[in-house]
Coordinates of C-alpha atoms in Angstrom, one line a residue:
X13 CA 0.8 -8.9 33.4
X14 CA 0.2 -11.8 31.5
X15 CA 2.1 -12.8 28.5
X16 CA 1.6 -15.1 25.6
X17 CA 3.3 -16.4 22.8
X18 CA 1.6 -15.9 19.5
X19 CA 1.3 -18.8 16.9
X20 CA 0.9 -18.0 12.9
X21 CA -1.1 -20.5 10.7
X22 CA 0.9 -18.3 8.2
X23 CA 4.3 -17.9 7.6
X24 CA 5.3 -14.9 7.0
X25 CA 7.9 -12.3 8.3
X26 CA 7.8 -8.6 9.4
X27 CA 6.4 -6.0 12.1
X28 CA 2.3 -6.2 12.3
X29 CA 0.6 -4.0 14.2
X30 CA -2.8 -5.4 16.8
X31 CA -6.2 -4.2 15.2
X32 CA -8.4 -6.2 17.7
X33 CA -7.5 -8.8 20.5
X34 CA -10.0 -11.7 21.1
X35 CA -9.4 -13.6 23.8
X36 CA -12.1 -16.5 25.2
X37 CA -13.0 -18.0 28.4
X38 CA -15.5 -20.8 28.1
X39 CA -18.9 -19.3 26.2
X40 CA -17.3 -15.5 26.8
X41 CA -15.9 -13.9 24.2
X42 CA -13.6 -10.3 25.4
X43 CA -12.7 -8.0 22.1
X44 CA -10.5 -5.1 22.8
X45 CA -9.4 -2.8 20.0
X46 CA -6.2 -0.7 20.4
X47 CA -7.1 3.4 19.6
X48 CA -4.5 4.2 16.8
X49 CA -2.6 6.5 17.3
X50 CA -2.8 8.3 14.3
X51 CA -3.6 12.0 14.1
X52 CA -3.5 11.9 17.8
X53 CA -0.4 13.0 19.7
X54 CA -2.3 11.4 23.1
X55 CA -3.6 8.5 21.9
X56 CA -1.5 4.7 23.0
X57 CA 0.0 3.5 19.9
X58 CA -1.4 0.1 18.4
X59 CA 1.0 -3.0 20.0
X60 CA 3.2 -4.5 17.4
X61 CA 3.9 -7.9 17.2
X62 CA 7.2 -9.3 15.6
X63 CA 6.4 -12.4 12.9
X64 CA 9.4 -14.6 12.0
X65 CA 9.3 -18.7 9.9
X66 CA 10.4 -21.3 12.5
X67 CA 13.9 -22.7 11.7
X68 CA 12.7 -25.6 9.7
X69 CA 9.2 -24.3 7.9
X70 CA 9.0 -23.6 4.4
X71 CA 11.4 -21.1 2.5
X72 CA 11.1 -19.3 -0.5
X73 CA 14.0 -17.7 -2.8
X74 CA 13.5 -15.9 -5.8
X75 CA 16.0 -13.8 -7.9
X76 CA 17.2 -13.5 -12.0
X77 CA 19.3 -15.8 -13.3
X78 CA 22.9 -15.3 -13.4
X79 CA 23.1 -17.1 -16.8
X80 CA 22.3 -14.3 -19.1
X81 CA 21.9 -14.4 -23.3
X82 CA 21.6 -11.0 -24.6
X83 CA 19.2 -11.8 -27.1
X84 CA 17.0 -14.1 -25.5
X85 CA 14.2 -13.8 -22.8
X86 CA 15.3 -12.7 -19.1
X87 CA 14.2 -15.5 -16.8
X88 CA 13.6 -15.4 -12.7
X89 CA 14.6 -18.4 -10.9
X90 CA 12.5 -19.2 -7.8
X91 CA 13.7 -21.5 -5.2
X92 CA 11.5 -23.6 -2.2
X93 CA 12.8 -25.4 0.2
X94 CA 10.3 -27.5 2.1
X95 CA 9.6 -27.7 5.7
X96 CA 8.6 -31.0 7.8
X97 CA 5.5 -31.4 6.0
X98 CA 5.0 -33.8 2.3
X99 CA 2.8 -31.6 0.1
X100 CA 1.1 -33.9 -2.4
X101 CA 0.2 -30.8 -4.4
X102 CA 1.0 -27.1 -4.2
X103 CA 0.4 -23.6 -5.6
X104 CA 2.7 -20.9 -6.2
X105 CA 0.7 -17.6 -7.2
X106 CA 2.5 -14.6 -8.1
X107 CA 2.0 -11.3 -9.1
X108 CA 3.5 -8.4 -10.1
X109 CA 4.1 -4.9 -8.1
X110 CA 6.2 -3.5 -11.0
X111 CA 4.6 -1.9 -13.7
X112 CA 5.3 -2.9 -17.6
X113 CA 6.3 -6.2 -15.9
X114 CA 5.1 -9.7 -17.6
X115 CA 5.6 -12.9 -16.1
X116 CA 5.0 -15.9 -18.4
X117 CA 4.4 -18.6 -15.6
X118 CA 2.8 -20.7 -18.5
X119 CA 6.4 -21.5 -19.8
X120 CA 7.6 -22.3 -16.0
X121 CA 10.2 -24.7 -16.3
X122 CA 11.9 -27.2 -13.7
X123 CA 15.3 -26.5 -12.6
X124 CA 16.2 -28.7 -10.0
X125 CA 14.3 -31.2 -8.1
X126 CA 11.9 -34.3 -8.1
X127 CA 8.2 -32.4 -8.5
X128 CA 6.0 -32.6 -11.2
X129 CA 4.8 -29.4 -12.4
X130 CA 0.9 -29.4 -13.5
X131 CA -0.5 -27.5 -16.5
X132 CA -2.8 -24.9 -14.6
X133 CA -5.6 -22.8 -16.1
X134 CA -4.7 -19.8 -14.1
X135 CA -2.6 -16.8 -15.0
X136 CA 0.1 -16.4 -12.7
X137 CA -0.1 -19.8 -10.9
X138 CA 2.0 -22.8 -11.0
X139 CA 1.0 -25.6 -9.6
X140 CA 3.2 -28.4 -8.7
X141 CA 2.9 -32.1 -6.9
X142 CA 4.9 -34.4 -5.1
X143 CA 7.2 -32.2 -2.9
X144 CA 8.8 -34.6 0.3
X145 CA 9.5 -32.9 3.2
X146 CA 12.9 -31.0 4.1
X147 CA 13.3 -31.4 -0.1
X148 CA 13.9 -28.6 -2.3
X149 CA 13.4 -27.3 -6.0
X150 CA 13.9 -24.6 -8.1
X151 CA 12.0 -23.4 -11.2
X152 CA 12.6 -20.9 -13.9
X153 CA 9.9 -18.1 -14.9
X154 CA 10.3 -15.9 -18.3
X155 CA 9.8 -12.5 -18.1
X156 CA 9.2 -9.2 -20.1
X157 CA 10.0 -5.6 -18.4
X158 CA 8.4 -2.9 -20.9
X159 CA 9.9 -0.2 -18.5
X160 CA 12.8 1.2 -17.6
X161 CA 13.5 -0.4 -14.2
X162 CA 16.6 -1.5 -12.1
X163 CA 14.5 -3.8 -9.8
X164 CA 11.4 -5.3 -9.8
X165 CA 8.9 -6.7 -7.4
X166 CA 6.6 -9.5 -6.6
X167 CA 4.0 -10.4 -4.0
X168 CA 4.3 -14.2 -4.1
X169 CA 2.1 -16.6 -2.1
X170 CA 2.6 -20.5 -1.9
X171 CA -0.5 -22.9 -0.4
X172 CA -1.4 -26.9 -0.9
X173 CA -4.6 -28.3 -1.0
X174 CA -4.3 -29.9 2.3
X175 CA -4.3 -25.6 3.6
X176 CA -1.9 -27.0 5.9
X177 CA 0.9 -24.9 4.0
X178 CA 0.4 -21.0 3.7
X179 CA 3.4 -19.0 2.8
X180 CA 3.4 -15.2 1.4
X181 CA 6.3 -12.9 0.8
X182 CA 6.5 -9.1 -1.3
X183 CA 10.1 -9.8 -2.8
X184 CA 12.5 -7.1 -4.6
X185 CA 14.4 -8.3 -7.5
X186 CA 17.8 -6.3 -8.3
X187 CA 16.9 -6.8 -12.3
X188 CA 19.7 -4.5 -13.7
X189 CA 23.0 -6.0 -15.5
X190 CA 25.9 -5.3 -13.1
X191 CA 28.4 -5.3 -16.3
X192 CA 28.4 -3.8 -19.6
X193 CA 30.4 -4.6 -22.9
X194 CA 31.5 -2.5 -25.8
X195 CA 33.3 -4.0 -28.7
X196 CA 35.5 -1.5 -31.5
X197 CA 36.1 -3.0 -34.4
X198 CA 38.9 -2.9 -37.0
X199 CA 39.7 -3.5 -40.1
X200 CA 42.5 -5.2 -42.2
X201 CA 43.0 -6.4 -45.4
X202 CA 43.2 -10.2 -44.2
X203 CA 41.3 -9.9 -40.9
X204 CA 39.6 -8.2 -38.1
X205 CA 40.8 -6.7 -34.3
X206 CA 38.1 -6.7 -32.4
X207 CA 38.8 -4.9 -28.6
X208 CA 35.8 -5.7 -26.1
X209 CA 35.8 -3.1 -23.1
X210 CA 34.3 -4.7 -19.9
X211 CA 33.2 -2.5 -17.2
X212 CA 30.6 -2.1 -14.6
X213 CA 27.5 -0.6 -14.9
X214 CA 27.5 0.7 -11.6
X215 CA 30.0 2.0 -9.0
X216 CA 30.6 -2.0 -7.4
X217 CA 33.6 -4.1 -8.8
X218 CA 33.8 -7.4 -10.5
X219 CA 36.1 -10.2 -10.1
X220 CA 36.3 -11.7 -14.3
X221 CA 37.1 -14.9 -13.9
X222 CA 36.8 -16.2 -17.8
X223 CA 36.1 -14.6 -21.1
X224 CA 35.3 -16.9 -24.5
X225 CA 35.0 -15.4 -27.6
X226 CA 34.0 -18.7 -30.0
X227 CA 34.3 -18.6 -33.5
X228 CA 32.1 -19.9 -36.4
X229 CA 32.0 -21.9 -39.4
X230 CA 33.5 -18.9 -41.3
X231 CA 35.1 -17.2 -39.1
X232 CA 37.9 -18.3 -36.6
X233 CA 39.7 -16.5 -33.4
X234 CA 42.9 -15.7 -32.1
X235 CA 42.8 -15.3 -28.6
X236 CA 44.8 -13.1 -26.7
X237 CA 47.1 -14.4 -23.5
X238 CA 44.7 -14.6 -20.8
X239 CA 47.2 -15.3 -17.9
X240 CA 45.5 -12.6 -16.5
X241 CA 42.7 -13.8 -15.3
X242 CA 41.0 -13.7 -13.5
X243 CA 41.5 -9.7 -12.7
X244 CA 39.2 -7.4 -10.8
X245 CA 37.1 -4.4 -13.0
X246 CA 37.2 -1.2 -11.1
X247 CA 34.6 1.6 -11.7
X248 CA 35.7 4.0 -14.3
X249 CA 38.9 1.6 -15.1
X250 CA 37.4 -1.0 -17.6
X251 CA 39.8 -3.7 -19.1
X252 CA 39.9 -4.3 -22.8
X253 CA 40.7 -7.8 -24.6
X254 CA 41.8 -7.8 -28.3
X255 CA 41.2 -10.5 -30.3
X256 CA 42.2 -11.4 -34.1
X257 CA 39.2 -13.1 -36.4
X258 CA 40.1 -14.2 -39.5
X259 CA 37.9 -15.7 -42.7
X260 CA 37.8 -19.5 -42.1
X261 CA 39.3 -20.8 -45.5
X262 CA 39.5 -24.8 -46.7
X263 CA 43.3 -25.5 -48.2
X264 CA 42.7 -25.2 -51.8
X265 CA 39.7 -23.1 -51.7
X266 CA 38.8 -19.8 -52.5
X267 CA 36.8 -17.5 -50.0
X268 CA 33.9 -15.4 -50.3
X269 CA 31.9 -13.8 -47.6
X270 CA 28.4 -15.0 -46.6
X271 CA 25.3 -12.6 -47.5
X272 CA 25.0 -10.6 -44.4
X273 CA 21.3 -12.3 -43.6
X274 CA 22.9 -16.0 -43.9
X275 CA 26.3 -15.5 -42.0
X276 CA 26.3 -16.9 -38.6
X277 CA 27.2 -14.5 -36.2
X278 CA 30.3 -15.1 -33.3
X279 CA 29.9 -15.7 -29.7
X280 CA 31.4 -13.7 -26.8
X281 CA 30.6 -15.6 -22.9
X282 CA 32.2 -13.7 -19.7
X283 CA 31.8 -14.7 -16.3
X284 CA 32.0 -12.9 -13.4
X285 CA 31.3 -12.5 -10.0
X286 CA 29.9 -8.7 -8.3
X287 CA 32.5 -8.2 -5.6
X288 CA 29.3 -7.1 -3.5
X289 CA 27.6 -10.0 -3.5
X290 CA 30.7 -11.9 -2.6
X291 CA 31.6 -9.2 0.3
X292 CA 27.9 -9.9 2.0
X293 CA 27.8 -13.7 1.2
X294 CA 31.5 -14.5 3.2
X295 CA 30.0 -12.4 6.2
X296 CA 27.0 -14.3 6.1
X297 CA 28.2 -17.9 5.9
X298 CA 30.4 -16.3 9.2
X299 CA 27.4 -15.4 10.6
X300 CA 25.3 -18.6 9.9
X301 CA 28.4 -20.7 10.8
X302 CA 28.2 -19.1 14.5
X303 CA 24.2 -19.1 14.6
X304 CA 24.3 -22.7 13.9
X305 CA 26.7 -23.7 16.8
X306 CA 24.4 -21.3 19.2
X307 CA 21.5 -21.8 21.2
X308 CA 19.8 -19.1 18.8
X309 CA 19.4 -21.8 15.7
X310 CA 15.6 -21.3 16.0
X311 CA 16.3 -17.7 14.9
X312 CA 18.2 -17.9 11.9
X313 CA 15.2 -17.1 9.9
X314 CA 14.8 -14.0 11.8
X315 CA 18.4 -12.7 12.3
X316 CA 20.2 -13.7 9.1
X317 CA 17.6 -11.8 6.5
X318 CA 18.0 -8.8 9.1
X319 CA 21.3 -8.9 9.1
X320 CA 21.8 -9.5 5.1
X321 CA 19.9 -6.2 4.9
X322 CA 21.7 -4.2 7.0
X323 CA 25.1 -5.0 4.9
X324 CA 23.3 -3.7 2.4
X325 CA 22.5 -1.0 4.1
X326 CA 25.9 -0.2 5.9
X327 CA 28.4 -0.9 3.4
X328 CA 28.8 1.5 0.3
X329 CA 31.1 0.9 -3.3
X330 CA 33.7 2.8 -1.3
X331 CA 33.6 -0.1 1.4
X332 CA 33.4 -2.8 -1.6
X333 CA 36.5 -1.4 -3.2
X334 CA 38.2 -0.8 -0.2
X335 CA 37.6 -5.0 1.0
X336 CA 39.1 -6.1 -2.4
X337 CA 42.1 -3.8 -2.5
X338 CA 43.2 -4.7 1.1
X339 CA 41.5 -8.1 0.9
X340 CA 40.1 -7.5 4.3
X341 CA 36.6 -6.9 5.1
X342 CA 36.0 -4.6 8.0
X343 CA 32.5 -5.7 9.7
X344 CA 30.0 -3.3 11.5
X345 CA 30.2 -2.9 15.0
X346 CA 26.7 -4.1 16.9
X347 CA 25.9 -0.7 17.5
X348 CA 25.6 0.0 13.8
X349 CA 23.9 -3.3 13.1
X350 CA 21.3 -1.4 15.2
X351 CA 19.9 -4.7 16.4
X352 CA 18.1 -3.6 19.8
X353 CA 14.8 -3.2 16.4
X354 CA 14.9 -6.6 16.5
X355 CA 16.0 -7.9 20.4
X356 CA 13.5 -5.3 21.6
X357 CA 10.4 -7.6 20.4
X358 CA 11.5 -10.7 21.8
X359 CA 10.7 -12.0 25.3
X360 CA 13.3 -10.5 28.1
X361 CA 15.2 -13.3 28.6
X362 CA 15.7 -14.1 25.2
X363 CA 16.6 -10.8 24.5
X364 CA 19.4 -10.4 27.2
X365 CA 21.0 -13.7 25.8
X366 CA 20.9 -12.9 22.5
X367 CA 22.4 -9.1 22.7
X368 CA 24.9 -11.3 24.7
X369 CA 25.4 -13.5 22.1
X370 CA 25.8 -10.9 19.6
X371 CA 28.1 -8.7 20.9
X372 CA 30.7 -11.3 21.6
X373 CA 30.0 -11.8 17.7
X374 CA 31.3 -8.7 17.0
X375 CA 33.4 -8.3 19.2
X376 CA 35.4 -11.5 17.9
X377 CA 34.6 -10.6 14.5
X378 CA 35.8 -7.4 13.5
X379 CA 38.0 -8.0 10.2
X380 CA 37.0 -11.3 7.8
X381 CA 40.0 -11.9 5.3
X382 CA 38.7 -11.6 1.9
X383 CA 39.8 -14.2 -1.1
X384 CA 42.8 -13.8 -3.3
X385 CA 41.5 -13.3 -7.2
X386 CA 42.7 -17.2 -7.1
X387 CA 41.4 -18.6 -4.6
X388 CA 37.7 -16.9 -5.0
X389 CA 37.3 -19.2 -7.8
X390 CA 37.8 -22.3 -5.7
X391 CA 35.9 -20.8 -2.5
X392 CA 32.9 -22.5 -1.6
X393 CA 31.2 -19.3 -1.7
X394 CA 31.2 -18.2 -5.7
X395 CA 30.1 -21.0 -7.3
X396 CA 26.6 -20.1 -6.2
X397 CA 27.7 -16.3 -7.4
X398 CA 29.0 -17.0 -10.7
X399 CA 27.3 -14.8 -13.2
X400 CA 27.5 -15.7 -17.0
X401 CA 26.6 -13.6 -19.8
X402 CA 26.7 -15.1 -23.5
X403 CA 26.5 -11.7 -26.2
X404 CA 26.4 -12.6 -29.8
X405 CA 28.5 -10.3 -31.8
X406 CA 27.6 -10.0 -35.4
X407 CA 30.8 -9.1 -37.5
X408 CA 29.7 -5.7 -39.2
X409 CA 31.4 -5.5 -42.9
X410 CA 33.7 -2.6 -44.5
X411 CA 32.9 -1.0 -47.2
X412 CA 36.5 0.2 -48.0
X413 CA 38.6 -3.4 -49.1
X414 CA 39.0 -5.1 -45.8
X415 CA 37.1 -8.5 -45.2

């Protein structure tokens, strides 16, 4: 039996099965196409060959932006990180799987990072210039969902003119708003209580870690003691802040509310963190921590994504609200992690290793201690998870004597 390690010009990640093996000797060229299997119960099954990104290639990123203003557009945020090559100039061409979904890649903006972007004649292509090796950046994209969808997805492709640089990924985007906020209003003679319930939109707590309701010119705020924050929303258990907004009146001055088409409306800003995404991203920076002190390093692009799905996989809101109650996060066992899917592809002596390797993992990692409400605001982990949404909150008028 011979083997042979296969080489991509493309990087890419994922099973492929073999359609056709070519293989030359001199001026002889031998073919040999696998029978599918397929509608035969007899037939040998085509081979399958396992694609992963070396540890240092190119890297792509792309999810919504966890600064949110109601009424303003949605944006996605895409992030490269180069590999050892300079690419003088590049293309990033996406399109979208999702129906009703619009991406305005004209109004791309930059981020982060030293490129230039280029004005391209193109629909759905950015192009860029200037990218040094092992250098990142990150870009913002504008986009329009007619339909009703929680995620969205993209088939996204990145290539230079030197065609030394061919990357292509189909990426799903969790687009839905992981919080909701209802305000009840009520009315005085001399001002306005205004309660705000925050809860979440789905069965996954949230850590709220600040809440800003700003005034205007003519109206002003009282805000309550927020000594509790930050404080964890449970499903079903929202928590309500009152606040007191009183007309804004110069010392000698009489006061008389603004047409309802010229007043200024207020501002309300929380930010939060989704006690899932903090759950996965503690066990990975674990896991990376101990891949990067390993001989498996050239991996990582091939174990961490695999194992960042299958905590999403394995763990349920139940497991989520368990973690932040007992601030312990149990892990999976390897067994559950069902990684022979992945070990099974690789060469047998790289394959005994790493099942090695990763049982001892989990065998020394069976609990993670998870932040105190305190300290998961000065854990190198949230800032990167920090969600902000910024509502404006129009003061609606009474008809029955109150301001």
């Amino acid at each position: 039996m011979i083997e042979k390690n296969l080489i991509s010009q493309i990087t890419t990640s994922g099973m492929f099965e073999v359609s056709k093996i070519s293989f030359m000797a001199g001026r002889v060229l031998f073919v040999h196409n696998p029978i599918s299997s397929k509608g035969n119960r007899n037939a040998t099954p085509f081979p399958q060959v396992l694609c992963y990104p070396r540890a240092d290639s190119f890297k792509l990123s792309v999810e919504v932006s966890r600064t949110i203003h109601i009424d303003q557009s949605r944006t996605l945020e895409i992030e490269c990180i180069n590999g050892p090559r300079n690419v003088s100039k590049g293309h990033i061409k996406i399109k979208s799987l999702t129906s009703g979904l619009r991406l305005r890649t004209a109004d791309a903006s930059l981020l982060k990072g030293d490129i230039r972007l280029l004005d391209s004649q193109s629909v759905g292509i950015i192009s860029f210039s200037d990218l040094p090796a092992a250098s990142s950046f990150r870009i913002s994209i504008p986009y329009e969902l007619e339909d009703n969808h929680t995620d969205i997805t993209l088939r996204i492709g990145v290539t230079d003119d030197l065609k030394e640089l061919e990357y292509t990924i189909v990426e799903s985007v969790h687009v839905e708003l992981p919080l909701d906020v209802n305000v009840h209003d009520l009315f005085k003679l001399s001002h306005i209580f205004s309660r705000f319930h925050v809860r979440t939109a789905n069965e996954i707590p949230l850590e709220v870690h600040q809440i800003i309701f700003e005034g205007s010119k003519s109206w002003k705020v009282d805000s309550p003691d927020l000594d509790i924050l930050p404080l964890t929303v449970f499903p079903k258990q929202p928590s309500t802040f009152m606040y007191q907004i009183y007309p804004h009146v110069p010392s000698n001055k009489s006061w008389q509310r603004e047409a309802s088409g010229k007043e200024a409306p207020l501002s309300l800003t929380v930010d939060y963190v989704c006690c899932d995404e903090m759950v996965r991203s503690l066990l990975e920076e674990n896991f990376l921590a101990a891949l990067n002190n390993s001989s498996f390093t050239m991996l990582k692009r091939l174990l961490l994504p695999a194992f960042r799905q299958r905590l999403m996989d394995t763990f349920t809101p139940e497991l989520y609200t368990h973690s932040i109650l007992t601030r312990e996060i149990t892990l999976p066992s390897f067994d559950h992690m069902h990684w022979s899917t992945i070990t099974a592809h690789l060469s047998p002596k790289t394959r005994a290793s790493l099942v090695s390797w990763l049982q001892s993992w989990h065998e020394t990692n069976t609990t993670l201690p998870f932040p105190t409400l305190q300290a998961s605001q000065t854990t190198t982990t949230t800032p990167a998870l920090h969600r902000r949404i910024i509502i404006t909150v129009p003061l609606p008028r009474d008809g029955g004597g109150g301001v």
